[in-house]
Short mmCIF file of C-alpha atoms in Angstrom, two decimals:
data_model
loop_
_atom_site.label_atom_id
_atom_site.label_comp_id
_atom_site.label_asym_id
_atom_site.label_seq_id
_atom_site.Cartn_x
_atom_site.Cartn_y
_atom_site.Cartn_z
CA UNK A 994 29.63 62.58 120.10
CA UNK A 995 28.46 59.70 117.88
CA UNK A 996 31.57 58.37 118.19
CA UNK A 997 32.53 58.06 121.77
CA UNK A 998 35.59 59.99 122.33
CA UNK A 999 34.44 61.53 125.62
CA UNK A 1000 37.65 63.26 126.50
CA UNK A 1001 36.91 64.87 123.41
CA UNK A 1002 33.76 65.70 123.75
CA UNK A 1003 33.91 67.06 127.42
CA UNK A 1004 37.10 69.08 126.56
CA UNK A 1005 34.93 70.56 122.96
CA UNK A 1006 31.68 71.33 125.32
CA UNK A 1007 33.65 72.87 128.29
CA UNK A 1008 35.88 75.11 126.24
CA UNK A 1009 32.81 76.24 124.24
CA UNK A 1010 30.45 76.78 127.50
CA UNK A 1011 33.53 78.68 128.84
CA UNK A 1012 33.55 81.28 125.34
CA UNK A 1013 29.54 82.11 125.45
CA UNK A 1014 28.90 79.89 122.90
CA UNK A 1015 24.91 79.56 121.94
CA UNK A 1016 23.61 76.84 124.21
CA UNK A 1017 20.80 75.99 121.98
CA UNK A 1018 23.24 75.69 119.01
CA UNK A 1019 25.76 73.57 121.02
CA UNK A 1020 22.46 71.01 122.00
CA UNK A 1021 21.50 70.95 118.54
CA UNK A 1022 25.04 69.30 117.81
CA UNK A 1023 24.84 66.83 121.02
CA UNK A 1024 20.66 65.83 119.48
CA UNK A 1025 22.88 65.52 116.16
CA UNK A 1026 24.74 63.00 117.62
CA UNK A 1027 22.34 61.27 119.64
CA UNK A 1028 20.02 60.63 116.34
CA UNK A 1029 23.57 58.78 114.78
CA UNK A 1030 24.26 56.80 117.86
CA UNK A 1031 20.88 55.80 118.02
CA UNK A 1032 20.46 54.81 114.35
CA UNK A 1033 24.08 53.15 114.53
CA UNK A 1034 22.73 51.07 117.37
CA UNK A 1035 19.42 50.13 115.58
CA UNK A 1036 21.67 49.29 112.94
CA UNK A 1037 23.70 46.74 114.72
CA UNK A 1038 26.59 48.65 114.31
CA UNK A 1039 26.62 49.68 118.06
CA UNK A 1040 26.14 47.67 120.89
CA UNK A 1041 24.18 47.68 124.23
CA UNK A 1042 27.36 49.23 125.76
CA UNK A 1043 28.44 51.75 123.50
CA UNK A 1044 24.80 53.01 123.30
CA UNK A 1045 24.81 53.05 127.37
CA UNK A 1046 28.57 54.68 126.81
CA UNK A 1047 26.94 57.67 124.65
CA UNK A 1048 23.89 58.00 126.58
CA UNK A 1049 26.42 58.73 129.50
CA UNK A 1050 28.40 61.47 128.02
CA UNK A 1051 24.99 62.97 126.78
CA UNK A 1052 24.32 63.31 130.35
CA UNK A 1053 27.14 64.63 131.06
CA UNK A 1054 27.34 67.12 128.28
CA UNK A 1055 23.67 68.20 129.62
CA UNK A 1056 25.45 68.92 132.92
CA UNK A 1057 27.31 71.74 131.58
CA UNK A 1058 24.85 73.51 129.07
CA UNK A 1059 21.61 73.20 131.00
CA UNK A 1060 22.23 76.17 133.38
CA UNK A 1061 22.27 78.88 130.45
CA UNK A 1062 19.77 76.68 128.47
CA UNK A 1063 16.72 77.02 131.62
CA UNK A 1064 18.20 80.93 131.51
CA UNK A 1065 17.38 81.44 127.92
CA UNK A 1066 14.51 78.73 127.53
CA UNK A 1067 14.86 76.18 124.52
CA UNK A 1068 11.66 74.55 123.09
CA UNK A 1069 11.37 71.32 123.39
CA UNK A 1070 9.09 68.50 121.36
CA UNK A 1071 7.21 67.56 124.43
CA UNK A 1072 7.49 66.58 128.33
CA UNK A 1073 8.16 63.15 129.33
CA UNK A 1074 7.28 62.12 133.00
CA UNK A 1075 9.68 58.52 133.09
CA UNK A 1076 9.90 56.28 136.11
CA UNK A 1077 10.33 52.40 137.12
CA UNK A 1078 7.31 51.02 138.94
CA UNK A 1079 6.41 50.23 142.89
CA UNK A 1080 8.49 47.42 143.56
CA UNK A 1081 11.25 47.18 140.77
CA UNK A 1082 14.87 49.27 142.01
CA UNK A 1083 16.27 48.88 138.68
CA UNK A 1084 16.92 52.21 136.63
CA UNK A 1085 19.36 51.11 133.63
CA UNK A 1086 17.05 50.77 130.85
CA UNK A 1087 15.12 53.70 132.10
CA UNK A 1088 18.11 55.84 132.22
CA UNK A 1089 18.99 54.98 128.79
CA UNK A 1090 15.44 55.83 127.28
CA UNK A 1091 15.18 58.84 129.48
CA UNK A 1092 18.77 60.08 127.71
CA UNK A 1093 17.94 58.94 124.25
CA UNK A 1094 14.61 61.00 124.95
CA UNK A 1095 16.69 63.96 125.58
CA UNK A 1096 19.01 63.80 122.62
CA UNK A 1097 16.12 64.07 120.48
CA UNK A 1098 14.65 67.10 122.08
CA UNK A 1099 12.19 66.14 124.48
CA UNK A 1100 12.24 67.64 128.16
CA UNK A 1101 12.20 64.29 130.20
CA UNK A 1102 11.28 64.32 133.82
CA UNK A 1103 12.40 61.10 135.59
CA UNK A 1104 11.23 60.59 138.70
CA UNK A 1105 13.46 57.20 139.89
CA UNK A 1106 12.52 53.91 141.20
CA UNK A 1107 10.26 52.30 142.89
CA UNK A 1108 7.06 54.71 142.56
CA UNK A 1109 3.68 54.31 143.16
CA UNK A 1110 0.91 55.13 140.42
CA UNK A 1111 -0.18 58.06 142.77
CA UNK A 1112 3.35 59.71 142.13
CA UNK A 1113 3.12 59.09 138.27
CA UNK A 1114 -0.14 61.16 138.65
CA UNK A 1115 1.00 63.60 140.46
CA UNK A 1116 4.22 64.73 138.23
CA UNK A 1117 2.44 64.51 135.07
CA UNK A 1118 0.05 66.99 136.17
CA UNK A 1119 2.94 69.33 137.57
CA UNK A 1120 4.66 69.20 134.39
CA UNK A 1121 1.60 69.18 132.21
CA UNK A 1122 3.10 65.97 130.36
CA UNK A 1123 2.71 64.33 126.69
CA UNK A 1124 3.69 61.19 127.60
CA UNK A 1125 4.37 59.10 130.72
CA UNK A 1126 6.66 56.04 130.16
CA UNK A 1127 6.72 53.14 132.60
CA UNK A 1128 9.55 50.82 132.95
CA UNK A 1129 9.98 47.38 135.17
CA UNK A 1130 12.23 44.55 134.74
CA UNK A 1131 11.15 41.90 136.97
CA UNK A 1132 8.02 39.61 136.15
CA UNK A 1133 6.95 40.15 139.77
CA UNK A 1134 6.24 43.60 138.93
CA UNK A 1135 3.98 43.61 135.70
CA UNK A 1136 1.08 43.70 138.11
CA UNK A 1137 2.21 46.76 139.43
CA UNK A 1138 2.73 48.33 136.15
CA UNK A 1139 -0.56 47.28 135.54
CA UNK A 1140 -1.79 49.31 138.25
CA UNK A 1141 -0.50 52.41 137.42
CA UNK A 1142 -1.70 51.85 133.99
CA UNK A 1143 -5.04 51.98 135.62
CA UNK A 1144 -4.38 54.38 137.84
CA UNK A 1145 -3.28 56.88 135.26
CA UNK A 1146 -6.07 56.23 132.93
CA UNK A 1147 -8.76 56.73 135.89
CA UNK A 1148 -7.09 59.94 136.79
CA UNK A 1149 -8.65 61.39 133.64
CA UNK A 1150 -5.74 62.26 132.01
CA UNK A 1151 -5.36 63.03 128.51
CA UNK A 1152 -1.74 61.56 128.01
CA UNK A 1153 0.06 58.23 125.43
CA UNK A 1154 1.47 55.66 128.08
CA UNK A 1155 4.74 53.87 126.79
CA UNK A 1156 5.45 50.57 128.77
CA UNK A 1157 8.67 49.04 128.38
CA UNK A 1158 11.67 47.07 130.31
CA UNK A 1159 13.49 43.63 130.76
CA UNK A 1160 10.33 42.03 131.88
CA UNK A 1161 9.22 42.39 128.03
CA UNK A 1162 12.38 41.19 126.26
CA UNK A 1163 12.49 37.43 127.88
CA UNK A 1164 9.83 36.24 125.22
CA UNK A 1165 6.79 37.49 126.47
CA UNK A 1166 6.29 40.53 124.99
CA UNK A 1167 2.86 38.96 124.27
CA UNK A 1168 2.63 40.09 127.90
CA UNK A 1169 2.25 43.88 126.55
CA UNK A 1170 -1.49 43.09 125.06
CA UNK A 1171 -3.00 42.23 128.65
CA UNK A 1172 -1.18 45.90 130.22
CA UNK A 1173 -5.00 47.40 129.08
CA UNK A 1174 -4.68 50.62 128.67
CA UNK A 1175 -1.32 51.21 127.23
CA UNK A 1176 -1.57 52.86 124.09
CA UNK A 1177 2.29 51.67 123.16
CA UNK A 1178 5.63 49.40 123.74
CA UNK A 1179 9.35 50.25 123.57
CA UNK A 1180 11.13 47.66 122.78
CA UNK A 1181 14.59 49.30 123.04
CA UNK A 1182 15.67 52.99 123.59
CA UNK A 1183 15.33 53.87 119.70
CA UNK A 1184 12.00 52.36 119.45
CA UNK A 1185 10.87 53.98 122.13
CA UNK A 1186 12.39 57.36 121.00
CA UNK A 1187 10.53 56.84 117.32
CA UNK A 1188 7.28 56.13 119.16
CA UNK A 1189 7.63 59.17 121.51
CA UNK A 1190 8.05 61.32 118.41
CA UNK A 1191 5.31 59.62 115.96
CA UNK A 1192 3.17 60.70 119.15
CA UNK A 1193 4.06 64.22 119.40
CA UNK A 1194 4.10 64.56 115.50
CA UNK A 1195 0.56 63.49 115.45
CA UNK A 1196 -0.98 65.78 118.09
CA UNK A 1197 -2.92 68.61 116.99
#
């Protein structure tokens, strides 16, 4: 996994899915991975592309095992409600976060594009969420992240909000201090991944 050979990978996951193999204990091997790729990236050791490349046969790997792993329930760190804001159609960064997010155990909801704060609310109540994470990359948009900042925190619930995307990564991330409400910024998929877990870890 951590080091890219997806025809490998698929071929080892398939054949093993296909034998009754423990679907937890194959998972535990892809989150193995996952944590290397993502420390090989935060490394500089990996790029943009091969982290994007990994994240990608993650998902695919998840594809296979997740049938017999909602059959025989897996715990999970925490739920993760994940979404780009009203306005903004683009979904890479998210994508990437939302797979790292996986690899390290979480159960990540992602509800797409282009959603209003009223949808944020609404799935972090179905799924009873930890943390909500809001991506956008165009300026245009930070007043709509904004928004469902507010939103969110005037709903009532009790919930860490991770704000992250393009838009912060053009030299204004001095941009993230006037997003009130935001308890915390992801720079890049790992950092947001450490932040989601320092979160969890220090819940009660």
């Amino acid at each position: 996994m951590a080091d890219l050979n997806e025809e490998v990978v698929l071929k080892t996951i398939a054949e093993r899915v296909k034998n009754g193999e423990s679907s937890s204990g194959v998972l535990e091997e892809l989150r193995g991975g996952m944590e290397i790729l993502g420390q090989r990236f935060a490394d500089g050791e990996y790029s943009l592309a091969e982290l994007m490349m990994g994240a990608e046969i993650f998902r695919e790997c998840m594809d296979m095992i997740e049938p017999s792993l909602e059959k025989n329930g897996v715990s999970t760190r925490g739920r993760v409600v994940i979404g780009t804001v009203k306005g903004d159609v683009h979904d890479l960064g998210k994508n990437i976060v939302a797979a790292m997010l996986r690899g390290s155990g979480f159960e990540v909801h992602d509800i797409g594009v282009d959603k209003p704060p009223e949808q944020f609310v609404e799935k972090i109540r179905e799924v009873d969420a930890d943390i909500v994470g809001l991506s956008c990359l165009l300026t245009s948009t930070l007043g709509s992240m904004r928004k469902t900042v507010s939103v969110i925190r005037e709903s009532g619930l009790d919930i860490k909000i991770m704000i992250g995307g393009g838009v912060f990564s053009r030299g204004i991330e001095s941009t993230v201090t006037r997003i009130e409400g935001a308890d915390g910024f992801g720079k890049d998929a790992v950092e947001a991944v450490n932040l989601a877990k320092e979160w969890v870890t220090a819940t009660p």
